[in-house]
Tab-separated table of C-alpha atoms in Angstrom:
chain	number	residue	atom	x	y	z
A	1	MET	CA	135.663	-144.633	-31.164
A	2	ALA	CA	135.578	-144.647	-35.016
A	3	ASP	CA	133.229	-146.045	-36.565
A	4	ALA	CA	135.353	-149.245	-38.676
A	5	ARG	CA	132.657	-149.929	-41.375
A	6	PRO	CA	133.987	-148.544	-44.769
A	7	ARG	CA	130.573	-145.993	-46.233
A	8	PRO	CA	129.121	-147.264	-50.134
A	9	GLU	CA	130.429	-145.105	-52.627
A	10	SER	CA	127.900	-144.120	-54.354
A	11	ASP	CA	126.779	-145.968	-57.512
A	12	PRO	CA	127.408	-143.643	-60.424
A	13	ALA	CA	124.453	-145.749	-62.525
A	14	ARG	CA	122.251	-144.779	-60.012
A	15	PRO	CA	120.163	-141.555	-60.227
A	16	ARG	CA	121.022	-138.974	-57.556
A	17	ARG	CA	117.895	-137.574	-56.155
A	18	PRO	CA	117.605	-133.920	-57.520
A	19	THR	CA	118.357	-131.123	-54.484
A	20	GLU	CA	115.059	-128.914	-52.805
A	21	ARG	CA	116.006	-125.989	-52.491
A	22	ARG	CA	113.440	-123.732	-50.852
A	23	GLY	CA	112.798	-120.045	-50.953
A	24	PRO	CA	111.099	-118.382	-54.285
A	25	GLY	CA	113.634	-119.488	-56.254
A	26	ARG	CA	112.675	-123.268	-56.501
A	27	ARG	CA	113.313	-125.349	-58.498
A	28	PRO	CA	110.597	-127.200	-59.788
A	29	GLU	CA	111.452	-130.850	-58.595
A	30	THR	CA	111.350	-133.745	-61.921
A	31	ARG	CA	110.147	-136.415	-62.810
A	32	GLY	CA	111.002	-139.230	-64.179
A	33	PRO	CA	108.616	-141.256	-66.610
A	34	GLY	CA	107.249	-143.822	-64.296
A	35	ALA	CA	106.648	-141.048	-61.640
A	36	PRO	CA	103.082	-140.557	-60.591
A	37	ILE	CA	100.919	-137.424	-61.127
A	38	ALA	CA	98.835	-136.104	-58.570
A	39	PRO	CA	94.998	-135.341	-59.185
A	40	ALA	CA	94.867	-131.331	-59.391
A	41	GLU	CA	97.914	-131.942	-62.341
A	42	ALA	CA	95.826	-134.251	-63.947
A	43	ALA	CA	92.376	-132.720	-63.845
A	44	ALA	CA	94.556	-128.842	-65.086
A	45	SER	CA	95.432	-131.059	-68.042
A	46	ARG	CA	92.750	-132.252	-69.361
A	47	ALA	CA	91.563	-129.692	-69.423
A	48	ARG	CA	94.035	-127.527	-70.771
A	49	ARG	CA	93.714	-130.388	-73.581
A	50	TRP	CA	89.827	-130.253	-74.144
A	51	SER	CA	89.385	-126.536	-73.357
A	52	ALA	CA	87.231	-125.820	-76.999
A	53	PRO	CA	88.945	-123.159	-79.078
A	54	THR	CA	87.625	-119.487	-78.786
A	55	PRO	CA	85.741	-119.697	-82.384
A	56	LEU	CA	83.302	-122.682	-80.238
A	57	ARG	CA	83.541	-120.888	-77.679
A	58	TRP	CA	81.692	-117.816	-79.167
A	59	ALA	CA	79.599	-118.949	-80.559
A	60	LEU	CA	78.144	-121.360	-77.034
A	61	GLY	CA	77.780	-118.366	-76.013
A	62	VAL	CA	75.965	-116.019	-78.099
A	63	LEU	CA	73.801	-119.535	-78.103
A	64	ALA	CA	73.505	-118.852	-74.589
A	65	LEU	CA	72.389	-115.075	-75.164
A	66	LEU	CA	69.897	-116.186	-77.989
A	67	ALA	CA	68.092	-118.711	-75.786
A	68	ALA	CA	68.424	-116.160	-72.625
A	69	VAL	CA	66.863	-113.485	-74.819
A	70	VAL	CA	63.746	-116.031	-75.823
A	71	ALA	CA	63.102	-116.945	-72.966
A	72	ILE	CA	62.614	-113.825	-71.310
A	73	PHE	CA	60.582	-112.310	-74.226
A	74	ILE	CA	58.220	-116.012	-74.269
A	75	ALA	CA	58.634	-114.010	-70.013
A	76	LEU	CA	57.145	-110.558	-71.374
A	77	PHE	CA	55.806	-111.239	-74.546
A	78	GLN	CA	51.355	-109.947	-75.091
A	79	TRP	CA	49.544	-112.028	-77.644
A	80	ASN	CA	47.130	-108.255	-77.983
A	81	TRP	CA	50.232	-107.138	-79.348
A	82	LEU	CA	49.906	-109.244	-82.018
A	83	ARG	CA	45.833	-108.126	-82.195
A	84	GLY	CA	46.746	-104.505	-84.994
A	85	PRO	CA	48.793	-106.166	-87.208
A	86	ILE	CA	46.695	-109.223	-87.671
A	87	ASP	CA	43.808	-106.394	-88.170
A	88	GLY	CA	45.504	-105.366	-91.299
A	89	TYR	CA	47.124	-108.272	-92.947
A	90	ALA	CA	43.814	-110.086	-92.922
A	91	SER	CA	41.968	-106.769	-94.307
A	92	GLY	CA	44.108	-106.041	-96.348
A	93	HIS	CA	43.504	-110.115	-97.980
A	94	LEU	CA	39.900	-110.068	-97.152
A	95	HIS	CA	39.162	-106.774	-98.819
A	96	ARG	CA	37.211	-105.647	-96.057
A	97	GLN	CA	38.453	-103.800	-92.761
A	98	VAL	CA	38.320	-107.066	-89.649
A	99	VAL	CA	39.199	-106.354	-86.193
A	100	ILE	CA	39.815	-108.001	-82.909
A	101	HIS	CA	38.438	-106.321	-80.276
A	102	GLY	CA	39.334	-108.798	-77.398
A	103	ASP	CA	41.900	-110.307	-76.489
A	104	LEU	CA	44.058	-112.479	-78.092
A	105	SER	CA	46.222	-115.707	-77.303
A	106	GLY	CA	48.237	-118.333	-78.484
A	107	LYS	CA	49.481	-121.918	-77.818
A	108	LEU	CA	52.919	-121.848	-80.060
A	109	LEU	CA	55.822	-124.611	-78.992
A	110	THR	CA	53.620	-127.593	-80.763
A	111	TRP	CA	53.404	-128.521	-84.509
A	112	THR	CA	49.558	-127.521	-84.552
A	113	PRO	CA	49.966	-123.669	-83.384
A	114	SER	CA	46.729	-122.002	-82.241
A	115	LEU	CA	45.322	-118.369	-82.472
A	116	THR	CA	42.169	-117.667	-79.602
A	117	ALA	CA	40.612	-114.627	-80.820
A	118	ARG	CA	37.792	-113.584	-78.727
A	119	ASP	CA	34.825	-110.715	-80.289
A	120	VAL	CA	36.150	-110.411	-84.036
A	121	THR	CA	34.343	-108.477	-86.822
A	122	VAL	CA	34.323	-108.548	-90.776
A	123	ALA	CA	32.532	-105.871	-91.803
A	124	GLN	CA	30.884	-105.950	-95.550
A	125	PRO	CA	32.570	-105.386	-98.698
A	126	ALA	CA	31.823	-101.228	-99.793
A	127	TRP	CA	29.401	-102.675	-102.217
A	128	ALA	CA	27.178	-104.386	-99.926
A	129	GLY	CA	26.458	-101.100	-97.610
A	130	PRO	CA	27.216	-101.483	-93.851
A	131	GLY	CA	27.445	-103.990	-91.196
A	132	GLN	CA	28.784	-107.061	-90.739
A	133	MET	CA	29.421	-109.846	-92.796
A	134	ALA	CA	30.319	-112.074	-90.198
A	135	THR	CA	31.343	-112.160	-86.287
A	136	PHE	CA	33.069	-114.166	-84.239
A	137	PRO	CA	32.499	-114.034	-79.726
A	138	ARG	CA	35.066	-116.485	-79.473
A	139	LEU	CA	36.851	-118.543	-82.603
A	140	THR	CA	39.929	-120.731	-82.020
A	141	VAL	CA	42.047	-121.875	-85.081
A	142	ALA	CA	44.698	-124.129	-85.593
A	143	ILE	CA	47.269	-125.301	-88.341
A	144	ASP	CA	49.230	-128.667	-89.659
A	145	LEU	CA	52.269	-127.168	-88.861
A	146	LYS	CA	53.936	-130.345	-90.784
A	147	ALA	CA	52.003	-129.902	-93.362
A	148	LEU	CA	52.889	-126.591	-93.113
A	149	LEU	CA	56.490	-126.728	-93.737
A	150	ALA	CA	55.145	-129.533	-96.818
A	151	GLY	CA	53.748	-126.350	-98.689
A	152	ARG	CA	50.490	-127.317	-98.186
A	153	LEU	CA	48.131	-125.078	-96.681
A	154	ILE	CA	45.604	-127.805	-93.959
A	155	ILE	CA	43.712	-126.098	-90.940
A	156	GLU	CA	43.724	-128.485	-87.859
A	157	ARG	CA	40.823	-127.116	-86.160
A	158	VAL	CA	38.080	-124.370	-86.153
A	159	ASP	CA	36.151	-123.831	-82.952
A	160	ALA	CA	33.734	-121.123	-83.374
A	161	GLU	CA	30.870	-120.467	-80.647
A	162	GLN	CA	27.791	-118.525	-81.460
A	163	PRO	CA	29.122	-116.903	-85.172
A	164	SER	CA	26.771	-115.233	-86.895
A	165	ALA	CA	27.337	-114.316	-91.206
A	166	HIS	CA	25.092	-112.326	-93.432
A	167	LEU	CA	26.089	-113.636	-97.193
A	168	ILE	CA	24.328	-110.708	-99.853
A	169	ARG	CA	24.805	-111.490	-103.078
A	170	GLY	CA	23.722	-107.884	-105.298
A	171	ALA	CA	21.449	-108.325	-108.437
A	172	ASP	CA	24.319	-107.975	-110.901
A	173	GLY	CA	25.861	-111.391	-109.529
A	174	ARG	CA	28.307	-110.034	-107.315
A	175	ASN	CA	28.841	-111.784	-103.629
A	176	ASN	CA	30.329	-111.193	-100.212
A	177	TRP	CA	31.859	-114.186	-99.651
A	178	THR	CA	33.952	-113.357	-102.320
A	179	PHE	CA	36.939	-112.743	-101.223
A	180	GLY	CA	38.741	-110.095	-103.712
A	181	GLY	CA	38.900	-106.511	-105.354
A	182	PRO	CA	35.996	-105.002	-106.538
A	183	ASP	CA	37.124	-106.303	-109.672
A	184	ALA	CA	36.720	-109.629	-108.799
A	185	ALA	CA	34.193	-112.198	-110.490
A	186	PRO	CA	31.921	-113.655	-108.485
A	187	GLN	CA	32.976	-118.039	-108.134
A	188	PRO	CA	31.346	-120.963	-105.116
A	189	LEU	CA	32.728	-120.121	-101.779
A	190	GLN	CA	36.127	-122.592	-100.774
A	191	LEU	CA	37.757	-122.591	-98.019
A	192	PRO	CA	41.677	-124.508	-97.094
A	193	ALA	CA	41.248	-128.397	-95.851
A	194	ILE	CA	39.843	-128.356	-92.009
A	195	ARG	CA	39.899	-131.240	-89.996
A	196	HIS	CA	38.295	-131.059	-87.051
A	197	LEU	CA	35.698	-128.186	-87.320
A	198	VAL	CA	32.806	-127.151	-84.692
A	199	ILE	CA	30.254	-124.672	-85.200
A	200	SER	CA	28.273	-124.220	-81.685
A	201	ASP	CA	24.939	-122.546	-81.868
A	202	GLY	CA	25.622	-120.406	-85.415
A	203	ARG	CA	23.283	-118.449	-87.600
A	204	LEU	CA	23.411	-117.561	-91.178
A	205	GLU	CA	21.168	-114.784	-93.076
A	206	PHE	CA	20.972	-114.869	-96.802
A	207	ASP	CA	20.130	-112.114	-98.807
A	208	ASP	CA	20.204	-112.890	-102.833
A	209	ALA	CA	17.846	-110.236	-104.439
A	210	ARG	CA	18.959	-111.755	-107.857
A	211	ARG	CA	16.551	-114.467	-107.120
A	212	ALA	CA	14.784	-112.873	-104.492
A	213	LEU	CA	15.350	-115.488	-101.278
A	214	HIS	CA	15.669	-114.018	-98.427
A	215	PHE	CA	16.362	-117.024	-95.658
A	216	THR	CA	17.398	-117.674	-91.975
A	217	GLY	CA	18.816	-120.450	-90.337
A	218	GLN	CA	20.786	-122.085	-87.808
A	219	VAL	CA	23.838	-123.819	-87.719
A	220	THR	CA	25.447	-126.475	-86.115
A	221	SER	CA	28.324	-129.025	-85.926
A	222	ASN	CA	27.723	-130.250	-81.994
A	223	GLU	CA	30.365	-132.214	-80.605
A	224	GLN	CA	28.321	-132.807	-77.530
A	225	VAL	CA	25.326	-134.751	-78.925
A	226	ALA	CA	26.212	-138.646	-78.943
A	227	GLY	CA	25.578	-141.341	-81.127
A	228	TYR	CA	24.590	-140.723	-84.804
A	229	GLY	CA	24.802	-137.054	-84.693
A	230	HIS	CA	28.360	-136.845	-83.182
A	231	GLY	CA	30.047	-134.136	-84.786
A	232	ARG	CA	28.239	-133.669	-87.588
A	233	PHE	CA	27.228	-130.357	-89.868
A	234	SER	CA	23.889	-129.074	-89.469
A	235	MET	CA	21.723	-125.677	-91.640
A	236	THR	CA	18.368	-125.775	-91.493
A	237	GLY	CA	16.244	-122.887	-91.713
A	238	GLU	CA	13.418	-120.579	-93.099
A	239	GLY	CA	12.216	-117.959	-94.883
A	240	SER	CA	11.023	-117.168	-98.894
A	241	LEU	CA	11.670	-117.660	-102.040
A	242	ASN	CA	9.689	-115.390	-104.971
A	243	ARG	CA	7.373	-114.509	-102.143
A	244	THR	CA	6.503	-118.616	-101.695
A	245	PRO	CA	7.549	-120.487	-98.058
A	246	PHE	CA	10.938	-121.246	-97.871
A	247	THR	CA	12.400	-124.003	-96.406
A	248	ALA	CA	15.873	-126.050	-95.854
A	249	ALA	CA	17.706	-128.519	-94.240
A	250	ILE	CA	21.297	-129.791	-95.215
A	251	GLN	CA	23.388	-132.252	-93.143
A	252	GLY	CA	26.651	-133.088	-93.755
A	253	GLY	CA	29.244	-136.078	-92.321
A	254	PRO	CA	30.943	-135.553	-89.264
A	255	LEU	CA	33.606	-132.576	-89.353
A	256	ILE	CA	36.205	-134.361	-86.669
A	257	ASP	CA	39.219	-135.955	-88.133
A	258	VAL	CA	38.052	-134.834	-91.671
A	259	ASP	CA	40.270	-135.503	-94.559
A	260	PRO	CA	41.164	-133.068	-96.917
A	261	ASP	CA	41.468	-135.825	-99.822
A	262	GLN	CA	38.466	-137.364	-98.980
A	263	PRO	CA	35.275	-136.673	-100.671
A	264	TYR	CA	32.629	-135.144	-97.993
A	265	PRO	CA	29.826	-136.120	-97.797
A	266	PHE	CA	25.946	-134.643	-97.292
A	267	LYS	CA	22.386	-134.740	-98.225
A	268	SER	CA	19.482	-131.539	-98.699
A	269	ASP	CA	15.973	-131.669	-98.667
A	270	ILE	CA	14.994	-128.130	-99.705
A	271	ARG	CA	10.747	-127.109	-100.447
A	272	ALA	CA	9.783	-123.514	-102.235
A	273	GLY	CA	6.336	-123.232	-102.148
A	274	ALA	CA	4.973	-126.437	-104.620
A	275	THR	CA	9.135	-127.434	-105.524
A	276	HIS	CA	10.600	-130.442	-103.052
A	277	ILE	CA	13.923	-131.360	-104.156
A	278	VAL	CA	15.689	-134.246	-102.369
A	279	ALA	CA	19.403	-135.013	-102.948
A	280	THR	CA	22.523	-137.165	-101.800
A	281	GLY	CA	26.243	-135.949	-102.675
A	282	SER	CA	29.857	-135.793	-101.610
A	283	LEU	CA	31.415	-133.022	-102.170
A	284	ARG	CA	35.129	-134.539	-104.287
A	285	ARG	CA	37.193	-131.833	-101.924
A	286	PRO	CA	35.963	-131.329	-98.183
A	287	PHE	CA	34.800	-127.114	-97.908
A	288	ASP	CA	35.083	-126.827	-102.042
A	289	LEU	CA	31.541	-126.312	-103.402
A	290	ALA	CA	32.297	-125.325	-106.644
A	291	VAL	CA	33.466	-129.216	-106.891
A	292	PHE	CA	29.950	-132.028	-106.621
A	293	GLN	CA	28.770	-134.393	-107.525
A	294	ALA	CA	24.803	-135.332	-105.997
A	295	SER	CA	22.502	-137.697	-107.374
A	296	GLY	CA	18.748	-136.258	-106.726
A	297	ARG	CA	14.668	-136.655	-106.993
A	298	VAL	CA	12.674	-133.283	-108.048
A	299	THR	CA	8.866	-132.581	-107.847
A	300	GLY	CA	6.791	-129.372	-108.467
A	301	GLU	CA	3.824	-128.007	-110.448
A	302	ASP	CA	5.602	-126.669	-112.758
A	303	MET	CA	9.343	-126.472	-114.022
A	304	ALA	CA	9.461	-122.688	-114.413
A	305	ALA	CA	9.632	-122.284	-111.343
A	306	LEU	CA	12.966	-123.935	-110.541
A	307	TYR	CA	14.961	-120.996	-112.019
A	308	PRO	CA	14.951	-119.217	-108.882
A	309	LEU	CA	16.500	-121.962	-107.060
A	310	THR	CA	18.613	-123.138	-110.322
A	311	GLY	CA	19.296	-119.875	-112.229
A	312	LEU	CA	18.933	-122.389	-115.646
A	313	ALA	CA	15.203	-120.839	-117.369
A	314	LEU	CA	13.331	-123.361	-117.904
A	315	PRO	CA	9.392	-123.837	-120.226
A	316	SER	CA	6.242	-123.258	-117.982
A	317	SER	CA	5.044	-127.123	-117.821
A	318	PRO	CA	2.202	-129.826	-116.103
A	319	PRO	CA	3.743	-130.947	-113.004
A	320	TYR	CA	6.749	-132.950	-112.933
A	321	ASP	CA	8.319	-136.137	-111.410
A	322	ILE	CA	12.034	-136.057	-112.111
A	323	THR	CA	15.340	-137.701	-110.761
A	324	GLY	CA	18.978	-137.366	-112.395
A	325	ASP	CA	22.562	-137.273	-111.251
A	326	LEU	CA	24.645	-133.636	-110.816
A	327	SER	CA	28.275	-133.474	-111.773
A	328	ARG	CA	29.335	-129.771	-111.253
A	329	ASN	CA	32.682	-128.607	-111.463
A	330	GLY	CA	33.604	-124.760	-111.092
A	331	ALA	CA	31.192	-122.873	-113.972
A	332	GLU	CA	30.578	-126.387	-115.990
A	333	ALA	CA	27.961	-129.531	-115.403
A	334	ASP	CA	26.400	-131.932	-116.497
A	335	ILE	CA	22.881	-133.463	-115.268
A	336	THR	CA	23.043	-137.453	-116.535
A	337	HIS	CA	20.441	-139.956	-116.065
A	338	ILE	CA	17.998	-137.804	-116.460
A	339	GLY	CA	14.551	-139.698	-116.024
A	340	GLY	CA	11.293	-139.356	-115.251
A	341	ARG	CA	7.423	-137.770	-115.579
A	342	ILE	CA	6.509	-134.683	-117.424
A	343	GLY	CA	2.304	-134.721	-116.902
A	344	SER	CA	2.170	-137.904	-118.900
A	345	SER	CA	4.831	-138.159	-121.038
A	346	ASP	CA	8.204	-140.057	-120.119
A	347	VAL	CA	11.799	-138.307	-120.316
A	348	ALA	CA	15.066	-139.417	-120.929
A	349	GLY	CA	18.544	-137.550	-121.457
A	350	HIS	CA	21.104	-135.525	-120.944
A	351	LEU	CA	21.940	-132.285	-119.760
A	352	HIS	CA	25.428	-129.998	-119.807
A	353	VAL	CA	25.365	-126.032	-118.436
A	354	SER	CA	27.487	-123.599	-118.862
A	355	GLU	CA	27.767	-119.929	-117.483
A	356	THR	CA	29.766	-117.341	-118.714
A	357	GLY	CA	29.788	-113.862	-117.378
A	358	GLY	CA	26.978	-114.597	-114.654
A	359	ARG	CA	24.961	-116.654	-117.872
A	360	ARG	CA	24.035	-119.478	-117.932
A	361	ASP	CA	23.337	-122.188	-120.918
A	362	LEU	CA	22.066	-125.143	-120.681
A	363	THR	CA	22.626	-127.464	-123.938
A	364	GLY	CA	21.959	-131.326	-124.198
A	365	ASP	CA	19.423	-134.448	-125.742
């Protein structure tokens, strides 16, 4: 029996669902504005929308390659490869042969990069003859990288184990601690600023043909000492000066966390025969012996005997006891607030010392 219900006519305003086609030629199903998007299609759309442009992809690839190369280099790098270049640079800069005989190691990934070298020798300059000016069984040097980037050289740490040094001054005034060419003018020892200096069981030998002085001493800045002496610089020794017994004891302030912009204090006690000098002072800049000030007392039997110590030609005198203040700035020095006695006479005044061509001139009132 036929269905008597009439079939609904199609609504012309209602969109028709597209007819699904099967097979390879099927068209993709069209979606209306509010139709949901599958998660896979959304992810692909985001990837297409956020994909890096080609130049950026190349740059990222190059950076990744460089990072890989650096990682491989660090893994395979041997510090001993640098021994030759460092030897050559130091030898040319100091104008004498410098050799690292032992192993070299270092730390770079820090604001205070350091190098540690074993069995280092620094030869004497050619004019001083054969032998070594200095030897370091183990030497560690660290620099302040932040200060270096700001244009200032500050050595963060120097750690020397059992170093030895042989300092020489010839009869013509040349010395082996002036690092320069054959024509370099002699000058006081000047080192860069060092914040932390550790010297363990050091040895110093000093031969001065000009003053007929020979001295052998021990140098240390021992961090192992507790209390007052912790980290302080100390040099003590003995020898001969112009064929008379000579002793020296010099002590400095702590060499731990030294401020390169603050004066460095020291005190000294020196005896040469009957001459006795006691002084307390400071270096205006640590490790720069060209600029300092001191107050002291000098006693002795004859002022002429001061020449080997000071280089000043003074007249013979009866026993004396004099105090004063000394201020040195390079080749110039002033001795002020002089007071005391020479024989039975009272003395007072000031003196000025200048040096030209290795000769010292003394003037004053």
